[in-house]
Amino acid sequence: MKNDTKRIVVKVGTNVLTNKDNRILGPVLRELVRQIAVLYERDVMVILVSSGSAIAGKEVLGKTKIKDKSIRRQVYSAIGQPRMMRHYYSIFHDYGMRCAQVLATKRDFDPGKHRQNMVNCYEGLLSEGVIPIANEDDAVSLTMSMFSDNDELASLVAELLDADRLIILSDTDGLYTGHPDDDNSKKLNEVKVDENVEKYVKASNKKEGEGRGGMASKLKIAKGTAKKNIPTYIANGKRENVIVDIVDDKAVGTKFIH
């Protein structure tokens, strides 16, 4: 890869990857990888933060006798992680590309040896043209070592790698002044971190049914990341060519800037 290679972090949410029956959507995964391949040819490396492992595990295991919600999530995620990676590995292979899984807990981002080990791993993968796919290590992360959601993980990865942009893909086109389905509400194309747009969150919120994040979380993460001089976007992951369009500075989603 060239020394001036740009890097962006893309977080894809559960509602982007699944249908109403909570089944993983193969065509959505393929479109996601297609865009990553397009950017790869333009010397833009993508670090992907992917949800979906718990759903993928639930597809395999089905109903379980495990009563504890946290343990149930651990089990579903442990089963689903290799299944998600198998999907990604196969699709990236079709494009002549390679991917790798990087699991982490929140503690791994604390200053010290673990943080440096992560930096070394990511930098090594990127130097070889391998697409890192990051996710929370759900099998071992509980309480204090958990991320609030994958939006937080994506933000920490973007900061860790001094990314050029963070793109948070959800099932909505961005932040609206009201509910997205309301004809009177308008999408905000650009937001500065000191603007008071929190008032719009309650009206526009479409919390992800199987994920842990909602618009309030996304707004907090987007503003926090933008404050670190990393432009951050909230956009619809099911919109065709959404990632490439954002990289091309088209008016897609909501952009957060310092």
CSV table of C-alpha atoms in Angstrom, one decimal, residues 6-244:
chain,number,residue,atom,x,y,z
A,6,LYS,CA,-6.1,7.1,3.8
A,7,ARG,CA,-8.0,5.1,6.4
A,8,ILE,CA,-11.6,5.2,7.5
A,9,VAL,CA,-13.5,3.3,10.1
A,10,VAL,CA,-17.0,2.0,9.1
A,11,LYS,CA,-19.4,0.7,11.8
A,12,VAL,CA,-22.3,-1.3,10.5
A,13,GLY,CA,-25.3,-1.8,12.8
A,14,THR,CA,-27.4,-4.9,13.4
A,15,ASN,CA,-30.5,-3.4,11.7
A,16,VAL,CA,-28.4,-2.8,8.5
A,17,LEU,CA,-27.3,-6.4,8.4
A,18,THR,CA,-30.7,-8.1,9.2
A,19,ASN,CA,-34.2,-8.2,7.9
A,20,LYS,CA,-37.5,-8.0,9.9
A,21,ASP,CA,-37.1,-11.6,10.9
A,22,ASN,CA,-33.6,-11.0,12.3
A,23,ARG,CA,-31.9,-13.0,9.6
A,24,ILE,CA,-28.5,-12.0,8.3
A,25,LEU,CA,-28.8,-10.4,4.8
A,26,GLY,CA,-26.2,-11.8,2.4
A,27,PRO,CA,-26.8,-9.1,-0.3
A,28,VAL,CA,-26.1,-6.3,2.2
A,29,LEU,CA,-22.8,-7.9,3.3
A,30,ARG,CA,-21.8,-8.3,-0.4
A,31,GLU,CA,-22.7,-4.6,-1.1
A,32,LEU,CA,-20.7,-3.5,1.9
A,33,VAL,CA,-17.6,-5.5,0.8
A,34,ARG,CA,-18.0,-4.3,-2.8
A,35,GLN,CA,-17.7,-0.7,-1.6
A,36,ILE,CA,-14.7,-1.5,0.5
A,37,ALA,CA,-13.1,-3.1,-2.6
A,38,VAL,CA,-13.8,0.0,-4.6
A,39,LEU,CA,-12.1,2.2,-2.0
A,40,TYR,CA,-9.2,-0.3,-1.7
A,41,GLU,CA,-8.4,0.3,-5.3
A,42,ARG,CA,-8.3,4.0,-4.6
A,43,ASP,CA,-5.8,3.6,-1.7
A,44,VAL,CA,-8.5,4.0,1.0
A,45,MET,CA,-8.3,1.3,3.6
A,46,VAL,CA,-11.4,0.5,5.6
A,47,ILE,CA,-11.4,-0.8,9.2
A,48,LEU,CA,-14.8,-2.4,9.6
A,49,VAL,CA,-16.6,-2.6,12.9
A,50,SER,CA,-19.4,-5.1,12.4
A,51,SER,CA,-22.4,-6.0,14.5
A,52,GLY,CA,-24.4,-9.1,13.8
A,53,SER,CA,-22.6,-11.9,15.7
A,54,ALA,CA,-25.4,-12.4,18.3
A,55,ILE,CA,-28.0,-12.7,15.6
A,56,ALA,CA,-25.8,-15.1,13.6
A,57,GLY,CA,-25.4,-17.2,16.7
A,58,LYS,CA,-29.1,-17.2,17.4
A,59,GLU,CA,-29.8,-18.4,13.8
A,60,VAL,CA,-27.7,-21.5,14.6
A,61,LEU,CA,-28.7,-22.2,18.2
A,62,GLY,CA,-32.3,-21.0,18.2
A,63,LYS,CA,-34.0,-20.8,21.5
A,64,THR,CA,-32.0,-21.6,24.6
A,65,LYS,CA,-32.6,-22.6,28.2
A,66,ILE,CA,-30.1,-20.0,29.4
A,67,LYS,CA,-32.1,-17.6,31.6
A,68,ASP,CA,-29.3,-15.0,32.2
A,69,LYS,CA,-29.5,-12.3,29.5
A,70,SER,CA,-25.7,-11.5,29.6
A,71,ILE,CA,-24.7,-15.2,29.4
A,72,ARG,CA,-27.2,-15.7,26.6
A,73,ARG,CA,-25.6,-12.9,24.7
A,74,GLN,CA,-22.1,-14.3,25.3
A,75,VAL,CA,-23.2,-17.7,24.0
A,76,TYR,CA,-25.0,-16.4,20.9
A,77,SER,CA,-22.0,-14.1,20.1
A,78,ALA,CA,-19.4,-16.9,20.6
A,79,ILE,CA,-21.3,-19.1,18.2
A,80,GLY,CA,-22.0,-16.2,15.7
A,81,GLN,CA,-18.5,-14.7,15.5
A,82,PRO,CA,-17.0,-17.5,13.3
A,83,ARG,CA,-20.2,-17.6,11.3
A,84,MET,CA,-20.0,-13.8,10.5
A,85,MET,CA,-16.3,-14.1,9.7
A,86,ARG,CA,-17.0,-17.0,7.3
A,87,HIS,CA,-19.5,-14.8,5.5
A,88,TYR,CA,-17.0,-11.9,5.3
A,89,TYR,CA,-14.0,-14.2,4.4
A,90,SER,CA,-15.9,-15.7,1.5
A,91,ILE,CA,-17.1,-12.4,0.1
A,92,PHE,CA,-13.7,-10.7,0.4
A,93,HIS,CA,-12.1,-13.7,-1.2
A,94,ASP,CA,-14.4,-13.3,-4.2
A,95,TYR,CA,-12.9,-9.8,-4.6
A,96,GLY,CA,-9.4,-11.0,-4.3
A,97,MET,CA,-9.0,-9.5,-0.8
A,98,ARG,CA,-8.2,-10.7,2.6
A,99,CYS,CA,-9.8,-9.9,6.0
A,100,ALA,CA,-8.9,-10.5,9.6
A,101,GLN,CA,-10.8,-10.5,12.9
A,102,VAL,CA,-9.7,-8.2,15.8
A,103,LEU,CA,-11.6,-8.7,19.1
A,104,ALA,CA,-11.2,-6.3,22.0
A,105,THR,CA,-12.7,-5.3,25.3
A,106,LYS,CA,-12.9,-1.8,26.6
A,107,ARG,CA,-9.9,-2.3,28.9
A,108,ASP,CA,-7.7,-3.0,25.8
A,109,PHE,CA,-7.9,0.7,25.0
A,110,ASP,CA,-6.5,1.8,28.3
A,111,PRO,CA,-3.0,3.2,28.0
A,112,GLY,CA,-0.4,0.5,28.3
A,113,LYS,CA,0.8,-2.7,26.7
A,114,HIS,CA,-2.6,-4.0,25.5
A,115,ARG,CA,-3.3,-0.7,23.7
A,116,GLN,CA,0.1,-0.8,22.0
A,117,ASN,CA,-0.4,-4.4,21.0
A,118,MET,CA,-3.7,-3.5,19.3
A,119,VAL,CA,-2.0,-0.6,17.5
A,120,ASN,CA,0.8,-3.0,16.3
A,121,CYS,CA,-1.8,-5.6,15.1
A,122,TYR,CA,-3.9,-3.0,13.2
A,123,GLU,CA,-0.9,-1.4,11.6
A,124,GLY,CA,0.5,-4.7,10.6
A,125,LEU,CA,-2.7,-5.8,9.0
A,126,LEU,CA,-3.2,-2.5,7.1
A,127,SER,CA,0.5,-2.6,5.9
A,128,GLU,CA,-0.3,-5.9,4.3
A,129,GLY,CA,-3.5,-4.7,2.7
A,130,VAL,CA,-5.7,-6.8,5.0
A,131,ILE,CA,-9.1,-5.5,6.0
A,132,PRO,CA,-9.5,-5.6,9.8
A,133,ILE,CA,-12.9,-6.5,11.1
A,134,ALA,CA,-13.3,-5.3,14.7
A,135,ASN,CA,-15.8,-6.4,17.2
A,136,GLU,CA,-16.3,-6.6,21.0
A,137,ASP,CA,-14.9,-9.8,22.6
A,138,ASP,CA,-18.4,-10.7,23.9
A,139,ALA,CA,-17.4,-14.0,25.3
A,140,VAL,CA,-15.3,-12.4,28.0
A,141,SER,CA,-16.5,-8.7,28.2
A,142,LEU,CA,-19.0,-8.0,30.9
A,143,THR,CA,-19.9,-5.0,33.0
A,144,MET,CA,-16.8,-2.7,33.3
A,145,SER,CA,-15.0,-4.2,30.3
A,146,MET,CA,-18.0,-3.8,28.0
A,147,PHE,CA,-18.5,-1.1,25.4
A,148,SER,CA,-21.8,0.8,25.6
A,149,ASP,CA,-22.3,-0.5,22.0
A,150,ASN,CA,-20.3,-0.9,18.8
A,151,ASP,CA,-20.6,2.8,18.1
A,152,GLU,CA,-18.2,3.4,21.1
A,153,LEU,CA,-15.9,0.7,19.9
A,154,ALA,CA,-15.8,2.3,16.4
A,155,SER,CA,-15.0,5.7,17.9
A,156,LEU,CA,-12.1,4.2,20.0
A,157,VAL,CA,-10.7,2.4,16.9
A,158,ALA,CA,-10.9,5.6,14.9
A,159,GLU,CA,-9.0,7.5,17.5
A,160,LEU,CA,-6.5,4.6,18.0
A,161,LEU,CA,-5.6,4.6,14.3
A,162,ASP,CA,-5.9,8.4,13.7
A,163,ALA,CA,-8.6,7.7,11.1
A,164,ASP,CA,-9.6,10.2,8.4
A,165,ARG,CA,-13.3,9.6,9.0
A,166,LEU,CA,-15.7,7.6,11.0
A,167,ILE,CA,-18.9,6.4,9.3
A,168,ILE,CA,-21.7,5.0,11.5
A,169,LEU,CA,-24.2,3.0,9.3
A,170,SER,CA,-27.6,2.5,10.7
A,171,ASP,CA,-31.2,2.1,9.3
A,172,THR,CA,-31.8,5.8,9.1
A,173,ASP,CA,-30.5,8.4,6.7
A,174,GLY,CA,-29.1,10.6,9.5
A,175,LEU,CA,-30.3,12.9,12.3
A,176,TYR,CA,-33.7,14.5,11.7
A,177,THR,CA,-35.5,17.4,13.3
A,178,GLY,CA,-38.4,14.9,14.0
A,179,HIS,CA,-39.3,11.3,13.2
A,180,PRO,CA,-37.8,10.3,9.9
A,181,ASP,CA,-41.3,9.2,8.7
A,182,ASP,CA,-42.8,12.6,9.4
A,183,ASP,CA,-43.2,14.7,6.3
A,184,ASN,CA,-42.5,17.8,8.3
A,185,SER,CA,-39.1,16.7,9.7
A,186,LYS,CA,-35.9,17.5,7.9
A,187,LYS,CA,-32.6,15.8,7.8
A,188,LEU,CA,-29.6,17.7,9.1
A,189,ASN,CA,-26.8,17.5,6.6
A,190,GLU,CA,-24.1,19.0,8.8
A,191,VAL,CA,-23.8,19.5,12.5
A,192,LYS,CA,-21.1,21.2,14.5
A,193,VAL,CA,-20.2,19.7,17.8
A,194,ASP,CA,-21.3,22.8,19.8
A,195,GLU,CA,-24.8,22.8,18.2
A,196,ASN,CA,-27.7,21.8,20.5
A,197,VAL,CA,-29.3,19.1,18.4
A,198,GLU,CA,-30.0,16.8,21.3
A,199,LYS,CA,-33.5,18.2,21.4
A,200,TYR,CA,-34.2,16.3,18.1
A,201,VAL,CA,-33.1,12.9,19.3
A,202,LYS,CA,-36.3,11.8,21.1
A,203,ALA,CA,-38.4,12.6,18.2
A,204,SER,CA,-36.2,11.0,15.6
A,205,ASN,CA,-35.0,8.0,17.6
A,206,LYS,CA,-35.3,4.6,15.9
A,207,LYS,CA,-33.6,2.3,18.4
A,208,GLU,CA,-32.1,-0.8,16.9
A,209,GLY,CA,-34.2,-3.7,18.1
A,210,GLU,CA,-31.4,-6.3,18.4
A,211,GLY,CA,-28.5,-3.9,19.0
A,212,ARG,CA,-27.6,-1.8,22.1
A,213,GLY,CA,-27.4,1.5,20.3
A,214,GLY,CA,-29.9,4.2,19.5
A,215,MET,CA,-29.8,7.7,18.0
A,216,ALA,CA,-28.9,9.2,21.4
A,217,SER,CA,-25.8,7.0,21.6
A,218,LYS,CA,-24.9,7.7,18.0
A,219,LEU,CA,-25.2,11.4,18.5
A,220,LYS,CA,-23.0,11.3,21.6
A,221,ILE,CA,-20.4,9.2,19.9
A,222,ALA,CA,-20.5,11.3,16.7
A,223,LYS,CA,-20.0,14.6,18.5
A,224,GLY,CA,-17.3,13.1,20.8
A,225,THR,CA,-15.3,11.7,17.8
A,226,ALA,CA,-15.7,14.9,15.8
A,227,LYS,CA,-14.2,16.8,18.7
A,228,LYS,CA,-11.1,14.8,18.2
A,229,ASN,CA,-10.9,16.2,14.6
A,230,ILE,CA,-12.2,13.1,13.0
A,231,PRO,CA,-15.2,14.0,10.8
A,232,THR,CA,-18.0,11.6,11.7
A,233,TYR,CA,-21.1,10.5,9.7
A,234,ILE,CA,-24.4,8.9,10.6
A,235,ALA,CA,-26.0,7.4,7.4
A,236,ASN,CA,-28.2,4.7,6.1
A,237,GLY,CA,-26.3,1.5,5.5
A,238,LYS,CA,-28.9,0.1,3.1
A,239,ARG,CA,-28.5,3.0,0.8
A,240,GLU,CA,-26.7,2.0,-2.4
A,241,ASN,CA,-23.0,3.1,-2.5
A,242,VAL,CA,-23.3,5.0,0.7
A,243,ILE,CA,-19.7,4.6,1.9
A,244,VAL,CA,-18.2,5.6,-1.4
